[in-house]
PDB file of C-alpha atoms in Angstrom:
ATOM      1  CA  UNK A   1     -49.504 -19.039  28.310  1.00  0.00           C
ATOM      2  CA  UNK A   2     -49.500 -19.003  24.542  1.00  0.00           C
ATOM      3  CA  UNK A   3     -48.791 -15.304  24.395  1.00  0.00           C
ATOM      4  CA  UNK A   4     -45.719 -15.838  26.311  1.00  0.00           C
ATOM      5  CA  UNK A   5     -44.512 -19.011  24.486  1.00  0.00           C
ATOM      6  CA  UNK A   6     -44.701 -17.110  21.041  1.00  0.00           C
ATOM      7  CA  UNK A   7     -42.733 -14.441  22.422  1.00  0.00           C
ATOM      8  CA  UNK A   8     -40.191 -16.635  23.303  1.00  0.00           C
ATOM      9  CA  UNK A   9     -40.255 -18.656  20.205  1.00  0.00           C
ATOM     10  CA  UNK A  10     -39.704 -15.184  18.443  1.00  0.00           C
ATOM     11  CA  UNK A  11     -36.338 -14.706  20.569  1.00  0.00           C
ATOM     12  CA  UNK A  12     -35.199 -17.979  20.174  1.00  0.00           C
ATOM     13  CA  UNK A  13     -35.857 -18.097  16.654  1.00  0.00           C
ATOM     14  CA  UNK A  14     -33.795 -14.671  16.262  1.00  0.00           C
ATOM     15  CA  UNK A  15     -31.172 -15.554  18.786  1.00  0.00           C
ATOM     16  CA  UNK A  16     -30.678 -18.768  16.584  1.00  0.00           C
ATOM     17  CA  UNK A  17     -30.697 -16.788  13.464  1.00  0.00           C
ATOM     18  CA  UNK A  18     -28.190 -14.304  14.390  1.00  0.00           C
ATOM     19  CA  UNK A  19     -25.774 -17.001  15.948  1.00  0.00           C
ATOM     20  CA  UNK A  20     -26.355 -19.283  12.448  1.00  0.00           C
ATOM     21  CA  UNK A  21     -25.194 -16.152  10.744  1.00  0.00           C
ATOM     22  CA  UNK A  22     -22.036 -15.704  12.818  1.00  0.00           C
ATOM     23  CA  UNK A  23     -20.988 -19.132  12.466  1.00  0.00           C
ATOM     24  CA  UNK A  24     -21.501 -19.289   8.988  1.00  0.00           C
ATOM     25  CA  UNK A  25     -19.335 -15.970   8.725  1.00  0.00           C
ATOM     26  CA  UNK A  26     -16.700 -17.513  10.959  1.00  0.00           C
ATOM     27  CA  UNK A  27     -16.478 -20.615   8.762  1.00  0.00           C
ATOM     28  CA  UNK A  28     -16.407 -18.836   5.594  1.00  0.00           C
ATOM     29  CA  UNK A  29     -13.516 -16.716   7.171  1.00  0.00           C
ATOM     30  CA  UNK A  30     -11.583 -19.883   7.843  1.00  0.00           C
ATOM     31  CA  UNK A  31     -11.784 -21.127   4.583  1.00  0.00           C
ATOM     32  CA  UNK A  32     -10.898 -17.944   3.009  1.00  0.00           C
ATOM     33  CA  UNK A  33      -7.809 -18.241   5.517  1.00  0.00           C
ATOM     34  CA  UNK A  34      -6.918 -21.507   4.532  1.00  0.00           C
ATOM     35  CA  UNK A  35      -7.670 -21.429   0.604  1.00  0.00           C
ATOM     36  CA  UNK A  36      -5.746 -17.885   0.026  1.00  0.00           C
ATOM     37  CA  UNK A  37      -4.170 -16.369   2.925  1.00  0.00           C
ATOM     38  CA  UNK A  38      -1.964 -19.354   4.013  1.00  0.00           C
ATOM     39  CA  UNK A  39      -0.716 -20.386   0.837  1.00  0.00           C
ATOM     40  CA  UNK A  40       0.021 -16.479   0.126  1.00  0.00           C
ATOM     41  CA  UNK A  41       1.823 -16.464   3.299  1.00  0.00           C
ATOM     42  CA  UNK A  42       3.854 -19.029   2.357  1.00  0.00           C
ATOM     43  CA  UNK A  43       5.163 -17.925  -0.861  1.00  0.00           C
ATOM     44  CA  UNK A  44       6.142 -14.303   0.670  1.00  0.00           C
ATOM     45  CA  UNK A  45       7.951 -16.636   3.272  1.00  0.00           C
ATOM     46  CA  UNK A  46       9.651 -18.195   0.456  1.00  0.00           C
ATOM     47  CA  UNK A  47      10.437 -15.090  -1.681  1.00  0.00           C
ATOM     48  CA  UNK A  48      11.804 -13.152   1.503  1.00  0.00           C
ATOM     49  CA  UNK A  49      14.042 -16.158   2.360  1.00  0.00           C
ATOM     50  CA  UNK A  50      15.390 -16.309  -1.417  1.00  0.00           C
ATOM     51  CA  UNK A  51      15.804 -12.501  -1.036  1.00  0.00           C
ATOM     52  CA  UNK A  52      17.662 -12.620   2.199  1.00  0.00           C
ATOM     53  CA  UNK A  53      19.605 -15.916   1.279  1.00  0.00           C
ATOM     54  CA  UNK A  54      20.977 -14.935  -2.352  1.00  0.00           C
ATOM     55  CA  UNK A  55      21.918 -11.139  -1.016  1.00  0.00           C
ATOM     56  CA  UNK A  56      20.074  -9.837  -3.884  1.00  0.00           C
ATOM     57  CA  UNK A  57      18.584  -7.499  -1.446  1.00  0.00           C
ATOM     58  CA  UNK A  58      21.657  -5.844  -0.343  1.00  0.00           C
ATOM     59  CA  UNK A  59      22.849  -5.799  -4.221  1.00  0.00           C
ATOM     60  CA  UNK A  60      19.700  -3.778  -5.321  1.00  0.00           C
ATOM     61  CA  UNK A  61      19.941  -1.936  -2.156  1.00  0.00           C
ATOM     62  CA  UNK A  62      23.344  -0.631  -2.376  1.00  0.00           C
ATOM     63  CA  UNK A  63      23.015  -0.182  -6.264  1.00  0.00           C
ATOM     64  CA  UNK A  64      19.881   1.776  -5.750  1.00  0.00           C
ATOM     65  CA  UNK A  65      20.894   4.077  -2.772  1.00  0.00           C
ATOM     66  CA  UNK A  66      23.473   6.466  -4.421  1.00  0.00           C
ATOM     67  CA  UNK A  67      20.191   7.648  -6.839  1.00  0.00           C
ATOM     68  CA  UNK A  68      18.452   9.159  -3.678  1.00  0.00           C
ATOM     69  CA  UNK A  69      20.981  12.349  -3.705  1.00  0.00           C
ATOM     70  CA  UNK A  70      18.758  14.100  -6.071  1.00  0.00           C
ATOM     71  CA  UNK A  71      15.546  14.433  -7.518  1.00  0.00           C
ATOM     72  CA  UNK A  72      16.094  12.770 -10.601  1.00  0.00           C
ATOM     73  CA  UNK A  73      17.861  10.120  -9.055  1.00  0.00           C
ATOM     74  CA  UNK A  74      14.581   9.440  -6.751  1.00  0.00           C
ATOM     75  CA  UNK A  75      12.387   9.595  -9.782  1.00  0.00           C
ATOM     76  CA  UNK A  76      14.737   6.790 -11.447  1.00  0.00           C
ATOM     77  CA  UNK A  77      14.303   4.931  -8.503  1.00  0.00           C
ATOM     78  CA  UNK A  78      11.017   4.899  -8.389  1.00  0.00           C
ATOM     79  CA  UNK A  79      10.466   3.787 -11.932  1.00  0.00           C
ATOM     80  CA  UNK A  80      13.034   0.958 -11.131  1.00  0.00           C
ATOM     81  CA  UNK A  81      11.072  -0.179  -7.908  1.00  0.00           C
ATOM     82  CA  UNK A  82       7.714   0.182  -9.693  1.00  0.00           C
ATOM     83  CA  UNK A  83       8.380  -1.885 -12.944  1.00  0.00           C
ATOM     84  CA  UNK A  84       5.360  -4.443 -13.475  1.00  0.00           C
ATOM     85  CA  UNK A  85       8.037  -7.150 -13.568  1.00  0.00           C
ATOM     86  CA  UNK A  86       9.868  -6.334 -10.341  1.00  0.00           C
ATOM     87  CA  UNK A  87       7.483  -4.654  -7.726  1.00  0.00           C
ATOM     88  CA  UNK A  88       5.434  -8.032  -7.015  1.00  0.00           C
ATOM     89  CA  UNK A  89       9.131  -9.680  -6.359  1.00  0.00           C
ATOM     90  CA  UNK A  90      10.440  -6.481  -4.178  1.00  0.00           C
ATOM     91  CA  UNK A  91       6.955  -6.261  -2.405  1.00  0.00           C
ATOM     92  CA  UNK A  92       6.989  -9.318  -0.105  1.00  0.00           C
ATOM     93  CA  UNK A  93       7.844  -8.275   3.182  1.00  0.00           C
ATOM     94  CA  UNK A  94       9.241  -4.881   1.919  1.00  0.00           C
ATOM     95  CA  UNK A  95      12.639  -6.305   2.357  1.00  0.00           C
ATOM     96  CA  UNK A  96      13.825  -3.757  -0.463  1.00  0.00           C
ATOM     97  CA  UNK A  97      12.183  -0.846   0.716  1.00  0.00           C
ATOM     98  CA  UNK A  98      13.796  -1.765   4.483  1.00  0.00           C
ATOM     99  CA  UNK A  99      17.061  -2.086   3.281  1.00  0.00           C
ATOM    100  CA  UNK A 100      17.248   1.055   1.080  1.00  0.00           C
ATOM    101  CA  UNK A 101      15.320   2.606   3.717  1.00  0.00           C
ATOM    102  CA  UNK A 102      17.982   1.922   6.402  1.00  0.00           C
ATOM    103  CA  UNK A 103      20.790   2.847   3.576  1.00  0.00           C
ATOM    104  CA  UNK A 104      19.237   6.218   3.152  1.00  0.00           C
ATOM    105  CA  UNK A 105      18.584   6.912   6.924  1.00  0.00           C
ATOM    106  CA  UNK A 106      22.177   6.515   7.780  1.00  0.00           C
ATOM    107  CA  UNK A 107      23.538   8.642   4.663  1.00  0.00           C
ATOM    108  CA  UNK A 108      20.878  11.401   5.655  1.00  0.00           C
ATOM    109  CA  UNK A 109      22.284  11.014   9.116  1.00  0.00           C
ATOM    110  CA  UNK A 110      25.875  11.485   7.866  1.00  0.00           C
ATOM    111  CA  UNK A 111      24.912  14.647   5.867  1.00  0.00           C
ATOM    112  CA  UNK A 112      25.794  12.911   2.676  1.00  0.00           C
ATOM    113  CA  UNK A 113      22.135  13.625   1.265  1.00  0.00           C
ATOM    114  CA  UNK A 114      20.531  16.374   2.223  1.00  0.00           C
ATOM    115  CA  UNK A 115      17.721  16.103   5.047  1.00  0.00           C
ATOM    116  CA  UNK A 116      14.812  17.357   2.647  1.00  0.00           C
ATOM    117  CA  UNK A 117      15.054  14.045   0.408  1.00  0.00           C
ATOM    118  CA  UNK A 118      14.093  11.965   3.328  1.00  0.00           C
ATOM    119  CA  UNK A 119      10.302  12.159   2.641  1.00  0.00           C
ATOM    120  CA  UNK A 120      10.475  12.089  -1.385  1.00  0.00           C
ATOM    121  CA  UNK A 121      12.984   8.918  -0.779  1.00  0.00           C
ATOM    122  CA  UNK A 122      10.172   7.361   1.247  1.00  0.00           C
ATOM    123  CA  UNK A 123       7.866   7.477  -1.717  1.00  0.00           C
ATOM    124  CA  UNK A 124      10.749   6.657  -4.202  1.00  0.00           C
ATOM    125  CA  UNK A 125      11.506   3.364  -2.225  1.00  0.00           C
ATOM    126  CA  UNK A 126       7.607   2.316  -1.947  1.00  0.00           C
ATOM    127  CA  UNK A 127       6.029   2.131  -5.378  1.00  0.00           C
ATOM    128  CA  UNK A 128       5.756  -1.679  -4.801  1.00  0.00           C
ATOM    129  CA  UNK A 129       3.790  -1.441  -1.640  1.00  0.00           C
ATOM    130  CA  UNK A 130       0.584  -3.452  -2.250  1.00  0.00           C
ATOM    131  CA  UNK A 131       1.617  -5.210  -5.508  1.00  0.00           C
ATOM    132  CA  UNK A 132       2.249  -8.480  -4.109  1.00  0.00           C
ATOM    133  CA  UNK A 133      -1.235  -8.803  -2.549  1.00  0.00           C
ATOM    134  CA  UNK A 134      -3.286  -7.654  -5.773  1.00  0.00           C
ATOM    135  CA  UNK A 135      -4.029 -11.370  -7.100  1.00  0.00           C
ATOM    136  CA  UNK A 136      -4.744 -12.682  -3.416  1.00  0.00           C
ATOM    137  CA  UNK A 137      -6.881  -9.437  -2.777  1.00  0.00           C
ATOM    138  CA  UNK A 138      -8.966  -9.895  -5.907  1.00  0.00           C
ATOM    139  CA  UNK A 139      -8.936 -13.680  -4.824  1.00  0.00           C
ATOM    140  CA  UNK A 140     -10.463 -12.606  -1.383  1.00  0.00           C
ATOM    141  CA  UNK A 141     -13.183 -10.452  -3.171  1.00  0.00           C
ATOM    142  CA  UNK A 142     -14.086 -13.254  -5.307  1.00  0.00           C
ATOM    143  CA  UNK A 143     -13.239 -11.496  -8.752  1.00  0.00           C
ATOM    144  CA  UNK A 144     -13.859 -13.252 -11.714  1.00  0.00           C
ATOM    145  CA  UNK A 145     -10.794 -14.620 -13.638  1.00  0.00           C
ATOM    146  CA  UNK A 146     -11.305 -11.978 -16.591  1.00  0.00           C
ATOM    147  CA  UNK A 147     -10.900  -9.638 -13.605  1.00  0.00           C
ATOM    148  CA  UNK A 148      -7.897 -10.675 -12.334  1.00  0.00           C
ATOM    149  CA  UNK A 149      -6.524 -10.807 -15.681  1.00  0.00           C
ATOM    150  CA  UNK A 150      -7.321  -7.111 -16.512  1.00  0.00           C
ATOM    151  CA  UNK A 151      -6.835  -6.003 -12.526  1.00  0.00           C
ATOM    152  CA  UNK A 152      -3.249  -7.255 -11.764  1.00  0.00           C
ATOM    153  CA  UNK A 153      -1.754  -5.620 -14.628  1.00  0.00           C
ATOM    154  CA  UNK A 154      -3.658  -2.487 -14.217  1.00  0.00           C
ATOM    155  CA  UNK A 155      -2.616  -2.090 -10.963  1.00  0.00           C
ATOM    156  CA  UNK A 156       1.103  -2.804 -11.552  1.00  0.00           C
ATOM    157  CA  UNK A 157       1.260  -0.157 -14.176  1.00  0.00           C
ATOM    158  CA  UNK A 158      -0.620   2.680 -12.420  1.00  0.00           C
ATOM    159  CA  UNK A 159       1.790   1.881  -9.490  1.00  0.00           C
ATOM    160  CA  UNK A 160       4.873   2.485 -11.855  1.00  0.00           C
ATOM    161  CA  UNK A 161       2.976   5.977 -12.931  1.00  0.00           C
ATOM    162  CA  UNK A 162       2.036   7.104  -9.630  1.00  0.00           C
ATOM    163  CA  UNK A 163       5.264   6.065  -7.802  1.00  0.00           C
ATOM    164  CA  UNK A 164       7.133   8.887  -9.581  1.00  0.00           C
ATOM    165  CA  UNK A 165       4.259  11.799  -9.437  1.00  0.00           C
ATOM    166  CA  UNK A 166       4.123  10.680  -5.467  1.00  0.00           C
ATOM    167  CA  UNK A 167       8.006  11.393  -5.553  1.00  0.00           C
ATOM    168  CA  UNK A 168       7.407  14.854  -6.974  1.00  0.00           C
ATOM    169  CA  UNK A 169       4.719  15.708  -4.648  1.00  0.00           C
ATOM    170  CA  UNK A 170       6.953  14.707  -1.593  1.00  0.00           C
ATOM    171  CA  UNK A 171       9.180  16.646  -3.062  1.00  0.00           C
ATOM    172  CA  UNK A 172       7.166  19.753  -3.167  1.00  0.00           C
ATOM    173  CA  UNK A 173       5.666  18.998   0.504  1.00  0.00           C
ATOM    174  CA  UNK A 174       9.193  18.975   1.988  1.00  0.00           C
ATOM    175  CA  UNK A 175      10.266  22.573   0.783  1.00  0.00           C
ATOM    176  CA  UNK A 176      10.579  24.424   4.270  1.00  0.00           C
ATOM    177  CA  UNK A 177      10.608  21.397   6.338  1.00  0.00           C
ATOM    178  CA  UNK A 178      14.265  21.306   6.816  1.00  0.00           C
ATOM    179  CA  UNK A 179      15.269  25.056   7.146  1.00  0.00           C
ATOM    180  CA  UNK A 180      17.426  26.420   9.819  1.00  0.00           C
TER     181      UNK A 180
END
């Protein structure tokens, strides 16, 4: 009987260890959500509300949508949206990208903007993607404060540089897509 008892004890300890590890992981996940994700969601909701209530989103979109009719205009739009000061504010909920994307889609549909600018326009309105989440992502990764101080500006500046590059690559990739 001692052999069976030892076997059952090993299984019990193993199952207990797995259950304990899963329980600890669940507890840590809930703690991370309460500590980092929920405050971020509240902040983003507030920023989206301000953007929608003040009409800043519509103003920016209507100001920038005429830039979409040329490659140079798309590059300028990408740089403006990718500015390190603006991109964390434009990123939440992709409000600005949605508004500009809708306006551009309508103009492409009307024939005012050539369809070959659809793909580059997509990249031109999205260099801000992820810029609002960088501090939270670093916090979730338990980054050191020094890493956050260096990492956030590094990513913001890199998006300002890679945004126009993505527009040019998309423009090159769009050759021949809309030929008759």
